Amino acid sequence: MRISQARRQGAASQAEGRAEIVSVLKTMPLLKGIRSSTLEVLAGDATRMRYERDEIVFRRGSVPTGLFFVLDGGIKLLALEPDGREKVIELFTEKRFFGEIGVFRLSRYRAWTQAVRATDLLHVPSDALRQAVREDHELSLRMLSEVSGRVQSLIESISQTAPLLAYKRVAAYLIEQDGVGDVEPGWVRLAAPKYTIASMLNMSSEALSRALRKLRDGGMIEGGGRNIRIVDYDGLNGLLNA
């Protein structure tokens, strides 16, 4: 009797855990409005994970284990430059996902990821993700759209490498981050230390500081540290076509 009761309690606990994870998944932009059966598949063996600042999530050459959703904090995607230095490719902030490319290509990771600060993730195993995509075409289309958008952003980043365009790259980044996360429209909260943002924008920390100072002196932005207020959105946007 006691064994049966323990089993029932364990099953109830698992059900409550899945229900909680389904609730979390529903808040992810990728999954809003996705049918309940798909969320149940994704939540089946999903687990929460905690990473401290600078802790590695997955390493270059490791076998993909699944998809990661950022619940809180931030993750940077890194690769090696020809001279051996680390290069930040992309930042994944709250409610974004990463790790899907290795899962679908069935190949080892060619880059690695690291927490920029204390970060909570939700990990969805590879088998569950592939099953959900096979069964739900809407999810497939959404993932394809997201990945295509990332490719486009990387193409634009590669095309903007000339030193004279540093302030334009910073302007474009600020416009892109306007109101992202838990800040009001017109505000930007930097998702990582400035040296990480600089690496992602193909510039040095000093160049980033100079570009921000140029934009402040031009009356387009205010503030410092992590919080920046966009004062003249039209002027900032106009720089991109100048």
PDB file of C-alpha atoms in Angstrom:
ATOM      1  CA  MET A   1       0.000   0.000   0.000  1.00  0.00           C
ATOM      2  CA  ARG A   2       2.735   2.407   0.950  1.00  0.00           C
ATOM      3  CA  ILE A   3       4.554   1.666  -2.356  1.00  0.00           C
ATOM      4  CA  SER A   4       1.388   2.358  -4.380  1.00  0.00           C
ATOM      5  CA  GLN A   5       0.819   5.589  -2.498  1.00  0.00           C
ATOM      6  CA  ALA A   6       4.426   6.668  -3.099  1.00  0.00           C
ATOM      7  CA  ARG A   7       4.037   5.916  -6.800  1.00  0.00           C
ATOM      8  CA  ARG A   8       0.845   7.967  -6.962  1.00  0.00           C
ATOM      9  CA  GLN A   9       2.538  10.851  -5.191  1.00  0.00           C
ATOM     10  CA  GLY A  10       5.506  10.614  -7.547  1.00  0.00           C
ATOM     11  CA  ALA A  11       3.243  10.621 -10.604  1.00  0.00           C
ATOM     12  CA  ALA A  12       1.331  13.622  -9.241  1.00  0.00           C
ATOM     13  CA  SER A  13       4.575  15.454  -8.614  1.00  0.00           C
ATOM     14  CA  GLN A  14       5.762  14.755 -12.177  1.00  0.00           C
ATOM     15  CA  ALA A  15       2.436  15.970 -13.563  1.00  0.00           C
ATOM     16  CA  GLU A  16       2.700  19.192 -11.561  1.00  0.00           C
ATOM     17  CA  GLY A  17       6.268  19.655 -12.814  1.00  0.00           C
ATOM     18  CA  ARG A  18       5.199  19.208 -16.452  1.00  0.00           C
ATOM     19  CA  ALA A  19       2.289  21.623 -15.973  1.00  0.00           C
ATOM     20  CA  GLU A  20       4.673  24.232 -14.619  1.00  0.00           C
ATOM     21  CA  ILE A  21       7.065  23.775 -17.541  1.00  0.00           C
ATOM     22  CA  VAL A  22       4.173  24.013 -20.018  1.00  0.00           C
ATOM     23  CA  SER A  23       3.220  27.321 -18.396  1.00  0.00           C
ATOM     24  CA  VAL A  24       6.790  28.560 -18.831  1.00  0.00           C
ATOM     25  CA  LEU A  25       6.917  27.424 -22.461  1.00  0.00           C
ATOM     26  CA  LYS A  26       3.710  29.336 -23.209  1.00  0.00           C
ATOM     27  CA  THR A  27       5.493  32.606 -22.346  1.00  0.00           C
ATOM     28  CA  MET A  28       8.204  32.060 -24.964  1.00  0.00           C
ATOM     29  CA  PRO A  29       7.561  34.163 -28.109  1.00  0.00           C
ATOM     30  CA  LEU A  30       8.414  31.179 -30.323  1.00  0.00           C
ATOM     31  CA  LEU A  31       5.652  29.109 -28.716  1.00  0.00           C
ATOM     32  CA  LYS A  32       2.837  31.599 -28.098  1.00  0.00           C
ATOM     33  CA  GLY A  33      -0.383  30.160 -29.511  1.00  0.00           C
ATOM     34  CA  ILE A  34       1.209  26.790 -30.289  1.00  0.00           C
ATOM     35  CA  ARG A  35      -1.193  23.899 -29.704  1.00  0.00           C
ATOM     36  CA  SER A  36      -1.244  22.221 -26.298  1.00  0.00           C
ATOM     37  CA  SER A  37      -0.191  18.796 -27.584  1.00  0.00           C
ATOM     38  CA  THR A  38       3.039  20.296 -28.959  1.00  0.00           C
ATOM     39  CA  LEU A  39       3.801  21.993 -25.652  1.00  0.00           C
ATOM     40  CA  GLU A  40       3.245  18.691 -23.856  1.00  0.00           C
ATOM     41  CA  VAL A  41       5.773  16.981 -26.113  1.00  0.00           C
ATOM     42  CA  LEU A  42       8.360  19.700 -25.487  1.00  0.00           C
ATOM     43  CA  ALA A  43       7.741  19.691 -21.744  1.00  0.00           C
ATOM     44  CA  GLY A  44       7.926  15.900 -21.354  1.00  0.00           C
ATOM     45  CA  ASP A  45      11.578  15.599 -20.297  1.00  0.00           C
ATOM     46  CA  ALA A  46      12.483  19.296 -20.162  1.00  0.00           C
ATOM     47  CA  THR A  47      14.647  20.417 -17.251  1.00  0.00           C
ATOM     48  CA  ARG A  48      15.650  23.695 -15.675  1.00  0.00           C
ATOM     49  CA  MET A  49      19.352  24.505 -15.494  1.00  0.00           C
ATOM     50  CA  ARG A  50      21.340  27.179 -13.649  1.00  0.00           C
ATOM     51  CA  TYR A  51      24.644  28.620 -14.876  1.00  0.00           C
ATOM     52  CA  GLU A  52      26.847  31.132 -13.117  1.00  0.00           C
ATOM     53  CA  ARG A  53      28.720  33.946 -14.852  1.00  0.00           C
ATOM     54  CA  ASP A  54      31.348  32.691 -17.365  1.00  0.00           C
ATOM     55  CA  GLU A  55      30.181  29.080 -16.989  1.00  0.00           C
ATOM     56  CA  ILE A  56      30.142  27.071 -20.235  1.00  0.00           C
ATOM     57  CA  VAL A  57      26.771  25.724 -21.423  1.00  0.00           C
ATOM     58  CA  PHE A  58      28.128  23.626 -24.281  1.00  0.00           C
ATOM     59  CA  ARG A  59      31.616  23.389 -25.758  1.00  0.00           C
ATOM     60  CA  ARG A  60      32.926  23.415 -29.310  1.00  0.00           C
ATOM     61  CA  GLY A  61      32.952  19.838 -30.579  1.00  0.00           C
ATOM     62  CA  SER A  62      30.349  18.588 -28.097  1.00  0.00           C
ATOM     63  CA  VAL A  63      27.325  16.546 -29.165  1.00  0.00           C
ATOM     64  CA  PRO A  64      24.073  18.582 -29.168  1.00  0.00           C
ATOM     65  CA  THR A  65      21.641  17.567 -26.429  1.00  0.00           C
ATOM     66  CA  GLY A  66      18.685  19.799 -27.214  1.00  0.00           C
ATOM     67  CA  LEU A  67      17.216  23.280 -27.378  1.00  0.00           C
ATOM     68  CA  PHE A  68      17.786  25.892 -24.666  1.00  0.00           C
ATOM     69  CA  PHE A  69      15.355  28.667 -23.716  1.00  0.00           C
ATOM     70  CA  VAL A  70      16.734  31.582 -21.674  1.00  0.00           C
ATOM     71  CA  LEU A  71      14.461  32.171 -18.685  1.00  0.00           C
ATOM     72  CA  ASP A  72      16.626  34.820 -17.059  1.00  0.00           C
ATOM     73  CA  GLY A  73      20.130  36.183 -17.675  1.00  0.00           C
ATOM     74  CA  GLY A  74      22.076  35.981 -20.920  1.00  0.00           C
ATOM     75  CA  ILE A  75      24.184  33.614 -23.030  1.00  0.00           C
ATOM     76  CA  LYS A  76      26.856  34.514 -25.571  1.00  0.00           C
ATOM     77  CA  LEU A  77      27.671  32.399 -28.628  1.00  0.00           C
ATOM     78  CA  LEU A  78      31.429  32.333 -29.239  1.00  0.00           C
ATOM     79  CA  ALA A  79      33.796  31.312 -32.033  1.00  0.00           C
ATOM     80  CA  LEU A  80      37.539  31.634 -32.611  1.00  0.00           C
ATOM     81  CA  GLU A  81      38.948  34.333 -34.864  1.00  0.00           C
ATOM     82  CA  PRO A  82      41.930  33.455 -37.117  1.00  0.00           C
ATOM     83  CA  ASP A  83      44.338  34.958 -34.567  1.00  0.00           C
ATOM     84  CA  GLY A  84      42.943  32.723 -31.816  1.00  0.00           C
ATOM     85  CA  ARG A  85      40.896  35.389 -30.026  1.00  0.00           C
ATOM     86  CA  GLU A  86      37.344  34.774 -28.903  1.00  0.00           C
ATOM     87  CA  LYS A  87      34.645  36.407 -31.014  1.00  0.00           C
ATOM     88  CA  VAL A  88      31.106  36.969 -29.766  1.00  0.00           C
ATOM     89  CA  ILE A  89      28.746  35.963 -32.563  1.00  0.00           C
ATOM     90  CA  GLU A  90      25.400  36.537 -30.871  1.00  0.00           C
ATOM     91  CA  LEU A  91      23.756  37.232 -27.518  1.00  0.00           C
ATOM     92  CA  PHE A  92      20.713  35.299 -26.361  1.00  0.00           C
ATOM     93  CA  THR A  93      18.688  37.151 -23.750  1.00  0.00           C
ATOM     94  CA  GLU A  94      15.486  36.412 -21.850  1.00  0.00           C
ATOM     95  CA  LYS A  95      12.887  34.337 -23.763  1.00  0.00           C
ATOM     96  CA  ARG A  96      15.190  33.650 -26.704  1.00  0.00           C
ATOM     97  CA  PHE A  97      16.403  30.162 -27.647  1.00  0.00           C
ATOM     98  CA  PHE A  98      19.636  28.644 -28.929  1.00  0.00           C
ATOM     99  CA  GLY A  99      21.259  25.290 -29.714  1.00  0.00           C
ATOM    100  CA  GLU A 100      18.833  24.271 -32.443  1.00  0.00           C
ATOM    101  CA  ILE A 101      21.318  24.151 -35.356  1.00  0.00           C
ATOM    102  CA  GLY A 102      23.299  21.238 -33.965  1.00  0.00           C
ATOM    103  CA  VAL A 103      20.094  19.374 -33.141  1.00  0.00           C
ATOM    104  CA  PHE A 104      18.709  19.551 -36.675  1.00  0.00           C
ATOM    105  CA  ARG A 105      22.024  19.058 -38.480  1.00  0.00           C
ATOM    106  CA  LEU A 106      22.906  16.084 -36.273  1.00  0.00           C
ATOM    107  CA  SER A 107      26.474  17.376 -36.048  1.00  0.00           C
ATOM    108  CA  ARG A 108      28.776  18.502 -33.275  1.00  0.00           C
ATOM    109  CA  TYR A 109      28.792  22.162 -32.274  1.00  0.00           C
ATOM    110  CA  ARG A 110      31.307  24.344 -34.114  1.00  0.00           C
ATOM    111  CA  ALA A 111      31.022  27.146 -31.553  1.00  0.00           C
ATOM    112  CA  TRP A 112      30.454  27.304 -27.817  1.00  0.00           C
ATOM    113  CA  THR A 113      28.212  29.174 -25.390  1.00  0.00           C
ATOM    114  CA  GLN A 114      28.920  30.889 -22.081  1.00  0.00           C
ATOM    115  CA  ALA A 115      26.798  32.696 -19.502  1.00  0.00           C
ATOM    116  CA  VAL A 116      27.373  36.463 -19.352  1.00  0.00           C
ATOM    117  CA  ARG A 117      25.897  36.531 -15.831  1.00  0.00           C
ATOM    118  CA  ALA A 118      23.921  34.203 -13.554  1.00  0.00           C
ATOM    119  CA  THR A 119      21.457  32.576 -15.964  1.00  0.00           C
ATOM    120  CA  ASP A 120      18.480  30.201 -15.784  1.00  0.00           C
ATOM    121  CA  LEU A 121      17.751  27.992 -18.794  1.00  0.00           C
ATOM    122  CA  LEU A 122      15.100  25.493 -19.790  1.00  0.00           C
ATOM    123  CA  HIS A 123      16.524  22.533 -21.726  1.00  0.00           C
ATOM    124  CA  VAL A 124      14.301  20.609 -24.172  1.00  0.00           C
ATOM    125  CA  PRO A 125      15.904  17.297 -25.284  1.00  0.00           C
ATOM    126  CA  SER A 126      16.692  16.771 -28.976  1.00  0.00           C
ATOM    127  CA  ASP A 127      14.238  13.896 -29.488  1.00  0.00           C
ATOM    128  CA  ALA A 128      11.353  15.929 -28.084  1.00  0.00           C
ATOM    129  CA  LEU A 129      12.198  18.914 -30.269  1.00  0.00           C
ATOM    130  CA  ARG A 130      12.433  16.845 -33.450  1.00  0.00           C
ATOM    131  CA  GLN A 131       9.156  15.072 -32.647  1.00  0.00           C
ATOM    132  CA  ALA A 132       7.385  18.393 -32.024  1.00  0.00           C
ATOM    133  CA  VAL A 133       8.654  19.835 -35.305  1.00  0.00           C
ATOM    134  CA  ARG A 134       7.579  16.737 -37.252  1.00  0.00           C
ATOM    135  CA  GLU A 135       4.077  16.887 -35.791  1.00  0.00           C
ATOM    136  CA  ASP A 136       3.485  20.649 -35.804  1.00  0.00           C
ATOM    137  CA  HIS A 137       4.162  22.488 -39.067  1.00  0.00           C
ATOM    138  CA  GLU A 138       3.441  25.861 -37.449  1.00  0.00           C
ATOM    139  CA  LEU A 139       6.355  25.314 -35.052  1.00  0.00           C
ATOM    140  CA  SER A 140       8.559  24.328 -37.996  1.00  0.00           C
ATOM    141  CA  LEU A 141       7.724  27.555 -39.826  1.00  0.00           C
ATOM    142  CA  ARG A 142       8.362  29.680 -36.739  1.00  0.00           C
ATOM    143  CA  MET A 143      11.757  28.101 -36.125  1.00  0.00           C
ATOM    144  CA  LEU A 144      12.692  28.537 -39.795  1.00  0.00           C
ATOM    145  CA  SER A 145      11.681  32.200 -39.616  1.00  0.00           C
ATOM    146  CA  GLU A 146      13.742  32.798 -36.472  1.00  0.00           C
ATOM    147  CA  VAL A 147      16.847  31.093 -37.865  1.00  0.00           C
ATOM    148  CA  SER A 148      16.494  32.976 -41.175  1.00  0.00           C
ATOM    149  CA  GLY A 149      16.337  36.243 -39.231  1.00  0.00           C
ATOM    150  CA  ARG A 150      19.546  35.362 -37.404  1.00  0.00           C
ATOM    151  CA  VAL A 151      21.313  34.618 -40.688  1.00  0.00           C
ATOM    152  CA  GLN A 152      20.205  37.982 -42.057  1.00  0.00           C
ATOM    153  CA  SER A 153      21.516  39.743 -38.943  1.00  0.00           C
ATOM    154  CA  LEU A 154      24.873  37.984 -39.283  1.00  0.00           C
ATOM    155  CA  ILE A 155      25.112  39.014 -42.950  1.00  0.00           C
ATOM    156  CA  GLU A 156      24.463  42.631 -41.991  1.00  0.00           C
ATOM    157  CA  SER A 157      27.036  42.409 -39.198  1.00  0.00           C
ATOM    158  CA  ILE A 158      29.692  41.035 -41.558  1.00  0.00           C
ATOM    159  CA  SER A 159      28.989  43.801 -44.084  1.00  0.00           C
ATOM    160  CA  GLN A 160      29.599  46.512 -41.480  1.00  0.00           C
ATOM    161  CA  THR A 161      33.262  46.044 -40.601  1.00  0.00           C
ATOM    162  CA  ALA A 162      34.890  49.317 -41.679  1.00  0.00           C
ATOM    163  CA  PRO A 163      36.144  51.384 -38.691  1.00  0.00           C
ATOM    164  CA  LEU A 164      34.367  54.503 -39.962  1.00  0.00           C
ATOM    165  CA  LEU A 165      31.058  52.681 -39.613  1.00  0.00           C
ATOM    166  CA  ALA A 166      31.493  51.937 -35.898  1.00  0.00           C
ATOM    167  CA  TYR A 167      28.941  54.523 -34.762  1.00  0.00           C
ATOM    168  CA  LYS A 168      26.472  53.204 -37.355  1.00  0.00           C
ATOM    169  CA  ARG A 169      26.822  49.688 -36.025  1.00  0.00           C
ATOM    170  CA  VAL A 170      26.176  50.961 -32.511  1.00  0.00           C
ATOM    171  CA  ALA A 171      23.177  52.987 -33.716  1.00  0.00           C
ATOM    172  CA  ALA A 172      21.730  49.918 -35.442  1.00  0.00           C
ATOM    173  CA  TYR A 173      22.259  47.823 -32.305  1.00  0.00           C
ATOM    174  CA  LEU A 174      20.522  50.388 -30.075  1.00  0.00           C
ATOM    175  CA  ILE A 175      17.540  50.576 -32.429  1.00  0.00           C
ATOM    176  CA  GLU A 176      17.331  46.772 -32.493  1.00  0.00           C
ATOM    177  CA  GLN A 177      17.419  46.589 -28.680  1.00  0.00           C
ATOM    178  CA  ASP A 178      14.943  49.417 -28.089  1.00  0.00           C
ATOM    179  CA  GLY A 179      12.400  48.239 -25.507  1.00  0.00           C
ATOM    180  CA  VAL A 180      13.687  44.660 -25.466  1.00  0.00           C
ATOM    181  CA  GLY A 181      13.213  42.770 -22.202  1.00  0.00           C
ATOM    182  CA  ASP A 182      11.695  44.437 -19.162  1.00  0.00           C
ATOM    183  CA  VAL A 183      12.449  48.035 -20.202  1.00  0.00           C
ATOM    184  CA  GLU A 184      10.079  50.633 -21.630  1.00  0.00           C
ATOM    185  CA  PRO A 185      10.182  51.680 -25.295  1.00  0.00           C
ATOM    186  CA  GLY A 186      12.848  54.323 -25.765  1.00  0.00           C
ATOM    187  CA  TRP A 187      15.230  52.583 -23.378  1.00  0.00           C
ATOM    188  CA  VAL A 188      17.952  49.998 -23.959  1.00  0.00           C
ATOM    189  CA  ARG A 189      19.425  47.780 -21.269  1.00  0.00           C
ATOM    190  CA  LEU A 190      22.724  46.283 -22.411  1.00  0.00           C
ATOM    191  CA  ALA A 191      22.440  42.513 -22.106  1.00  0.00           C
ATOM    192  CA  ALA A 192      26.135  41.942 -21.383  1.00  0.00           C
ATOM    193  CA  PRO A 193      29.326  43.805 -20.408  1.00  0.00           C
ATOM    194  CA  LYS A 194      30.466  46.388 -22.955  1.00  0.00           C
ATOM    195  CA  TYR A 195      33.459  44.311 -24.047  1.00  0.00           C
ATOM    196  CA  THR A 196      31.045  41.515 -25.009  1.00  0.00           C
ATOM    197  CA  ILE A 197      28.803  43.905 -26.948  1.00  0.00           C
ATOM    198  CA  ALA A 198      31.891  45.345 -28.661  1.00  0.00           C
ATOM    199  CA  SER A 199      33.078  41.906 -29.758  1.00  0.00           C
ATOM    200  CA  MET A 200      29.670  41.098 -31.208  1.00  0.00           C
ATOM    201  CA  LEU A 201      29.713  44.388 -33.158  1.00  0.00           C
ATOM    202  CA  ASN A 202      33.217  43.736 -34.561  1.00  0.00           C
ATOM    203  CA  MET A 203      34.951  46.516 -32.679  1.00  0.00           C
ATOM    204  CA  SER A 204      37.142  47.105 -29.659  1.00  0.00           C
ATOM    205  CA  SER A 205      35.792  48.232 -26.296  1.00  0.00           C
ATOM    206  CA  GLU A 206      37.454  51.608 -26.877  1.00  0.00           C
ATOM    207  CA  ALA A 207      35.723  51.987 -30.260  1.00  0.00           C
ATOM    208  CA  LEU A 208      32.372  51.199 -28.661  1.00  0.00           C
ATOM    209  CA  SER A 209      32.954  53.826 -25.970  1.00  0.00           C
ATOM    210  CA  ARG A 210      33.887  56.412 -28.614  1.00  0.00           C
ATOM    211  CA  ALA A 211      30.788  55.584 -30.674  1.00  0.00           C
ATOM    212  CA  LEU A 212      28.494  55.914 -27.649  1.00  0.00           C
ATOM    213  CA  ARG A 213      30.138  59.217 -26.745  1.00  0.00           C
ATOM    214  CA  LYS A 214      29.608  60.450 -30.317  1.00  0.00           C
ATOM    215  CA  LEU A 215      25.919  59.564 -30.125  1.00  0.00           C
ATOM    216  CA  ARG A 216      25.584  61.237 -26.708  1.00  0.00           C
ATOM    217  CA  ASP A 217      27.371  64.371 -27.919  1.00  0.00           C
ATOM    218  CA  GLY A 218      25.013  64.426 -30.896  1.00  0.00           C
ATOM    219  CA  GLY A 219      22.015  64.474 -28.546  1.00  0.00           C
ATOM    220  CA  MET A 220      20.706  61.121 -29.759  1.00  0.00           C
ATOM    221  CA  ILE A 221      21.118  59.132 -26.549  1.00  0.00           C
ATOM    222  CA  GLU A 222      21.502  59.721 -22.825  1.00  0.00           C
ATOM    223  CA  GLY A 223      22.790  57.691 -19.914  1.00  0.00           C
ATOM    224  CA  GLY A 224      25.662  55.359 -19.301  1.00  0.00           C
ATOM    225  CA  GLY A 225      26.411  51.975 -17.800  1.00  0.00           C
ATOM    226  CA  ARG A 226      23.862  49.339 -18.785  1.00  0.00           C
ATOM    227  CA  ASN A 227      20.899  51.687 -19.225  1.00  0.00           C
ATOM    228  CA  ILE A 228      20.705  53.965 -22.263  1.00  0.00           C
ATOM    229  CA  ARG A 229      17.826  56.231 -23.236  1.00  0.00           C
ATOM    230  CA  ILE A 230      17.162  56.958 -26.909  1.00  0.00           C
ATOM    231  CA  VAL A 231      16.428  60.687 -27.098  1.00  0.00           C
ATOM    232  CA  ASP A 232      16.339  61.166 -30.884  1.00  0.00           C
ATOM    233  CA  TYR A 233      15.138  57.969 -32.559  1.00  0.00           C
ATOM    234  CA  ASP A 234      14.771  59.602 -35.987  1.00  0.00           C
ATOM    235  CA  GLY A 235      18.288  60.992 -35.800  1.00  0.00           C
ATOM    236  CA  LEU A 236      19.671  57.616 -34.744  1.00  0.00           C
ATOM    237  CA  ASN A 237      17.812  55.892 -37.557  1.00  0.00           C
ATOM    238  CA  GLY A 238      18.954  58.552 -40.009  1.00  0.00           C
ATOM    239  CA  LEU A 239      22.589  57.655 -39.357  1.00  0.00           C
ATOM    240  CA  LEU A 240      22.025  54.288 -40.996  1.00  0.00           C
ATOM    241  CA  ASN A 241      21.217  55.934 -44.328  1.00  0.00           C
ATOM    242  CA  ALA A 242      23.781  58.731 -44.104  1.00  0.00           C
TER     243      ALA A 242
END
